[in-house]
């Protein structure tokens, strides 16, 4: 990339367009192809540029005016700069300046109507002496100049130009020396123009050649005209004129011959023309009727009645009779068109005016109102029948298949189309009927209107709106009274919401359309009621959908543990309940909770709020029933626990559950399923119900306090029932094994024998208690002091009460010898130490009462030996004792 061009000098420095300018400078291009741009005063002059060297360029200036830079652009250096400027100007052509074009010197002619052009060209020739003209204050008075030169003028372009006038007008105060200098300037200018004739022709060669071409063309046209018409064409024109005069005379003589006959005919035609309107009216009526230009027919008929209505001429009466017959046929046709639907209001109004103008016998406007009302009723029935037939046909074609949305109610896609068509028909026809009725009472009926017509009109509109309301109930609301009738449980919530919103939108659009008509309050109240009922129906739809989904929860229960909480191990059931209710409330909030224009609040008070709480209570109680059914599925099974340890039974059931655990928890033992149901109930009661209450508050719905309280009581009762069932199947067999184990082998001991250990039945009781505690704690136990810990404690305390009661029964009797008494005290002390954190006052009372029946330890040695044995056994069973007393909430 080289340095940019720089222009340092030009010659000449000014001139008119087309001036040959020599440009000098530096880096003006290395070759002609390197020069790609040249602008003089902003005008592109590249086409006329001639590159001479890198320091010189010759070009012609463009149509520029004023001062400007000379900018040179090259490929190698780009756009350059200029240190000098060129001034362009446009020369004024005067009478002493040679020009290649004609200069209009005369003043512009006035227009024919006396106006001059808007912007005439004002030409002011320059001073021929080259002197500046004087101001107005130094000019010679024009009145004196007119007196000195009465036939002269001071304008250079006038034929009566007087030099003295010009000098007195423009140079009255100029010195003689200046006038002599001006004379010399004028002579030099004239001589210069004479000397430059050849250069002038060269500079204006194009204009001169164009003028020569025009002269040659004029000469050729003149010669062609002479060849065609001769040198004197007026002779042939004169002969043609004379021939035409002769022919005109012959034609005129023939016309005069027929003049008398024409005058007679004219008199007859004038008589016929006087009554032409009457005779041609029947044909004119037929023609206008075919063109449907009924206004012309009415105007012509009114006119002929005014002119010939009272005539005694039989011919006229015959024609009038024919006209009346055609008008009667037209009346019947117009009335038929007016009452034939569909017909827009504009056409009906036109027909009504025509019938009134033609004196129709009857109330044409009221007939139109009746026809439109009947058409509305018929249209609503046709819409209903059409969609009913279509629905039946689809049902017959597809058959009744599960999961297919072809039923009635809001779920069918065809029902939504039905709703939209009915709403559109009602809005469109009432928009035609109501303005027509208002115009009837304002214009058509006038003072002759029947006072009862307004009541009849009101009844018409109410009947139409009631019919629409009935159809919408049949279309959108269930026929059997249940909101879920005809609704497929497989339809997704999004589909339900979309269809509910679409149908509700149709109803609201129809309602808004009726509001714009300023209808009476009764029909508007009918539409408001159907909208409100549909909103209540939409709310019920979502609630009953949630109710059906809750009732179907047994099919979704896999007994797979979802998470461990403070309430124990829970499955998916509580979360599903919350999600179903949350989805139902969210759908209600999005679809039908908030009303439209002039609609009342859905859940403000009354039946909708009661229905919301009732359905919520049904959903929660259905969930409780599901938990109860799941928990009690195997409660009626018979288990032989008379001789089988509960711990051994538990291990056998755990092995069976482990084999089925790979199938997602479906193979869990019945005790585990029972406890899982209890944990789910506890979690629902303590956590899910508050969450549901928060959901109601989040959507600004009234809180269902009674439903929540009822569900809480039902869940609490279910927990108690599950605990009783579990204790029945676990506690009773455990207690039943104590007596057989205690006397197993009929072991007898000598009164003086030294007792070294407790009998096996005590260890079996402790192991059975550990097994029950482990099973309940693994499912119902929860960390953090939640409700699960209390549930485990309650079951373990109840089992301990049962065990202590059974031991009190077995050991209460005859006073044992010394060694058996020592052993019995050792066994009771070991059992009390093992169950220390699960003993209730009732159990401790059983143990204390039993100890009272056993002989006490007599010597200190026996007491020390008892303590030593007890500590040794507790040390050996430290793991078992720790597992039995772990995770127990102390209150």
Coordinates of C-alpha atoms in Angstrom, one line a residue, residues 504-737:
X504 CA -65.5 -22.0 28.9
X505 CA -64.0 -19.5 26.5
X506 CA -66.8 -20.2 24.0
X507 CA -69.4 -19.5 26.7
X508 CA -67.7 -16.3 27.9
X509 CA -67.4 -15.0 24.4
X510 CA -71.1 -15.5 23.8
X511 CA -71.8 -13.9 27.2
X512 CA -69.6 -10.8 26.3
X513 CA -71.4 -10.6 23.0
X514 CA -74.7 -10.5 24.7
X515 CA -73.5 -7.9 27.2
X516 CA -72.7 -5.6 24.3
X517 CA -76.3 -5.7 23.1
X518 CA -77.6 -4.3 26.3
X519 CA -80.1 -7.1 26.7
X520 CA -82.5 -7.4 29.6
X521 CA -81.2 -8.9 32.8
X522 CA -83.2 -12.2 32.6
X523 CA -81.5 -13.7 29.6
X524 CA -78.1 -12.6 30.8
X525 CA -78.8 -14.2 34.2
X526 CA -79.6 -17.5 32.3
X527 CA -76.2 -17.4 30.6
X528 CA -74.4 -16.4 33.8
X529 CA -76.0 -19.5 35.5
X530 CA -74.9 -21.9 32.9
X531 CA -71.4 -20.5 33.0
X532 CA -71.4 -20.8 36.8
X533 CA -72.7 -24.4 36.6
X534 CA -70.0 -25.2 34.1
X535 CA -67.3 -23.8 36.3
X536 CA -68.6 -25.9 39.2
X537 CA -68.7 -28.9 36.9
X538 CA -65.1 -28.2 35.9
X539 CA -64.1 -28.1 39.5
X540 CA -65.9 -31.3 40.2
X541 CA -64.3 -32.9 37.2
X542 CA -60.8 -32.4 38.5
X543 CA -61.7 -33.4 42.1
X544 CA -63.4 -36.6 40.9
X545 CA -60.5 -37.3 38.6
X546 CA -58.2 -37.1 41.7
X547 CA -60.7 -39.3 43.6
X548 CA -60.5 -42.0 40.9
X549 CA -56.8 -41.8 40.8
X550 CA -56.6 -42.2 44.6
X551 CA -58.9 -45.2 44.5
X552 CA -56.6 -46.7 41.9
X553 CA -53.6 -46.4 44.1
X554 CA -53.6 -50.2 45.1
X555 CA -52.5 -50.9 41.5
X556 CA -49.6 -48.5 41.8
X557 CA -48.4 -49.8 45.2
X558 CA -45.2 -51.9 44.8
X559 CA -44.1 -51.7 48.4
X560 CA -40.8 -50.2 47.4
X561 CA -39.5 -47.9 50.0
X562 CA -39.3 -44.3 48.6
X563 CA -37.4 -42.7 51.5
X564 CA -36.8 -42.9 55.3
X565 CA -38.3 -40.0 57.2
X566 CA -39.0 -39.1 60.8
X567 CA -42.1 -41.1 60.4
X568 CA -40.4 -44.3 59.3
X569 CA -40.0 -45.9 55.9
X570 CA -42.7 -44.7 53.4
X571 CA -43.7 -45.7 49.9
X572 CA -45.0 -43.5 47.1
X573 CA -48.6 -43.4 48.4
X574 CA -48.3 -40.1 50.5
X575 CA -46.5 -38.3 47.7
X576 CA -49.0 -39.5 45.1
X577 CA -51.9 -38.3 47.3
X578 CA -50.2 -34.8 47.6
X579 CA -49.5 -34.7 43.9
X580 CA -53.0 -35.7 42.9
X581 CA -54.6 -33.1 45.1
X582 CA -52.1 -30.4 44.1
X583 CA -52.7 -31.1 40.4
X584 CA -56.5 -31.0 40.9
X585 CA -56.3 -27.7 42.8
X586 CA -53.9 -26.2 40.3
X587 CA -56.2 -27.2 37.4
X588 CA -59.2 -25.7 39.2
X589 CA -57.2 -22.5 39.8
X590 CA -56.1 -22.2 36.2
X591 CA -59.4 -23.1 34.6
X592 CA -62.5 -22.2 36.6
X593 CA -61.5 -20.5 39.8
X594 CA -61.4 -17.0 38.6
X595 CA -64.5 -15.6 36.8
X596 CA -64.8 -13.4 33.8
X597 CA -66.7 -10.3 33.2
X598 CA -69.6 -9.8 35.7
X599 CA -69.1 -13.4 37.0
X600 CA -69.3 -14.1 40.7
X601 CA -66.6 -15.8 42.7
X602 CA -66.7 -19.6 42.4
X603 CA -65.7 -20.4 46.0
X604 CA -67.0 -17.4 47.7
X605 CA -69.8 -19.3 49.6
X606 CA -72.6 -21.7 49.1
X607 CA -72.7 -25.0 47.3
X608 CA -69.4 -24.8 45.3
X609 CA -67.4 -24.4 48.5
X610 CA -69.4 -27.2 50.2
X611 CA -68.8 -29.4 47.1
X612 CA -65.0 -28.6 47.2
X613 CA -64.8 -29.6 50.9
X614 CA -67.0 -32.7 50.4
X615 CA -64.9 -34.0 47.4
X616 CA -61.7 -33.3 49.3
X617 CA -63.0 -35.3 52.3
X618 CA -64.0 -38.1 49.9
X619 CA -60.5 -38.1 48.4
X620 CA -58.9 -38.3 51.8
X621 CA -61.2 -41.0 53.1
X622 CA -60.7 -42.9 49.9
X623 CA -57.0 -42.7 50.6
X624 CA -57.5 -44.0 54.1
X625 CA -59.6 -46.9 52.7
X626 CA -56.8 -47.7 50.3
X627 CA -54.3 -47.8 53.1
X628 CA -56.6 -50.0 55.2
X629 CA -57.2 -52.4 52.3
X630 CA -53.5 -52.7 51.5
X631 CA -52.7 -53.2 55.2
X632 CA -55.4 -55.8 55.9
X633 CA -55.0 -57.9 52.7
X634 CA -53.4 -60.9 54.6
X635 CA -54.7 -60.2 58.1
X636 CA -57.1 -63.2 58.0
X637 CA -54.3 -65.7 57.3
X638 CA -53.8 -68.4 60.0
X639 CA -50.3 -68.8 61.4
X640 CA -49.2 -71.7 63.6
X641 CA -47.1 -70.1 66.3
X642 CA -47.9 -72.4 69.1
X643 CA -44.5 -74.0 69.1
X644 CA -42.5 -71.7 66.7
X645 CA -40.4 -68.9 68.0
X646 CA -41.3 -65.5 66.7
X647 CA -37.6 -64.8 65.9
X648 CA -37.4 -68.0 63.8
X649 CA -40.6 -67.1 62.1
X650 CA -39.3 -63.6 61.4
X651 CA -36.1 -65.0 59.9
X652 CA -38.1 -67.3 57.7
X653 CA -40.3 -64.5 56.5
X654 CA -37.3 -62.2 55.8
X655 CA -35.8 -65.0 53.6
X656 CA -39.0 -65.1 51.6
X657 CA -39.1 -61.3 51.4
X658 CA -35.5 -61.3 50.2
X659 CA -36.4 -63.7 47.4
X660 CA -39.2 -61.4 46.3
X661 CA -37.4 -58.1 47.0
X662 CA -35.8 -58.2 43.5
X663 CA -39.3 -57.8 42.1
X664 CA -39.6 -54.2 43.5
X665 CA -40.9 -55.0 47.0
X666 CA -44.0 -57.0 45.9
X667 CA -42.7 -60.0 47.8
X668 CA -42.5 -58.3 51.2
X669 CA -43.8 -60.2 54.2
X670 CA -47.3 -59.3 55.3
X671 CA -46.0 -57.9 58.6
X672 CA -43.7 -55.5 56.7
X673 CA -46.6 -54.4 54.5
X674 CA -48.7 -53.9 57.6
X675 CA -46.0 -51.7 59.1
X676 CA -45.4 -49.8 55.9
X677 CA -49.1 -49.0 55.7
X678 CA -48.9 -47.7 59.3
X679 CA -45.8 -45.6 58.4
X680 CA -47.6 -44.2 55.4
X681 CA -50.7 -43.4 57.5
X682 CA -48.6 -41.7 60.1
X683 CA -46.6 -39.7 57.5
X684 CA -49.9 -38.7 55.8
X685 CA -51.5 -37.6 59.1
X686 CA -48.5 -35.6 60.4
X687 CA -47.0 -34.2 57.2
X688 CA -49.2 -34.7 54.1
X689 CA -52.4 -33.2 55.6
X690 CA -50.6 -29.9 56.6
X691 CA -49.1 -29.8 53.1
X692 CA -52.5 -30.2 51.6
X693 CA -53.8 -27.4 53.8
X694 CA -50.9 -25.2 52.6
X695 CA -51.8 -26.1 49.0
X696 CA -55.3 -24.8 49.6
X697 CA -53.9 -21.6 51.0
X698 CA -51.4 -21.2 48.2
X699 CA -54.2 -21.2 45.6
X700 CA -56.4 -19.0 47.8
X701 CA -59.0 -21.7 48.3
X702 CA -61.0 -22.0 51.6
X703 CA -59.3 -24.4 53.9
X704 CA -61.3 -27.7 54.3
X705 CA -60.9 -27.9 58.1
X706 CA -63.6 -30.5 58.6
X707 CA -62.3 -32.7 55.8
X708 CA -58.7 -32.5 57.2
X709 CA -60.0 -33.2 60.7
X710 CA -62.0 -36.2 59.6
X711 CA -59.1 -37.6 57.6
X712 CA -56.8 -37.1 60.6
X713 CA -59.2 -39.0 62.8
X714 CA -59.5 -41.8 60.3
X715 CA -55.8 -42.1 59.9
X716 CA -55.3 -42.2 63.6
X717 CA -57.9 -44.9 63.9
X718 CA -56.2 -46.8 61.1
X719 CA -52.9 -46.6 62.9
X720 CA -54.4 -48.0 66.0
X721 CA -56.2 -50.7 64.0
X722 CA -52.9 -51.7 62.4
X723 CA -51.1 -51.7 65.7
X724 CA -53.8 -54.0 67.1
X725 CA -53.6 -56.3 64.1
X726 CA -49.8 -56.4 64.4
X727 CA -49.9 -57.2 68.1
X728 CA -52.5 -59.8 67.4
X729 CA -50.3 -61.6 64.9
X730 CA -47.0 -60.9 66.7
X731 CA -47.7 -60.4 70.4
X732 CA -50.1 -63.2 71.0
X733 CA -47.9 -65.9 69.4
X734 CA -44.9 -64.5 71.3
X735 CA -46.8 -64.8 74.6
X736 CA -48.1 -68.2 73.6
X737 CA -44.5 -69.6 73.3

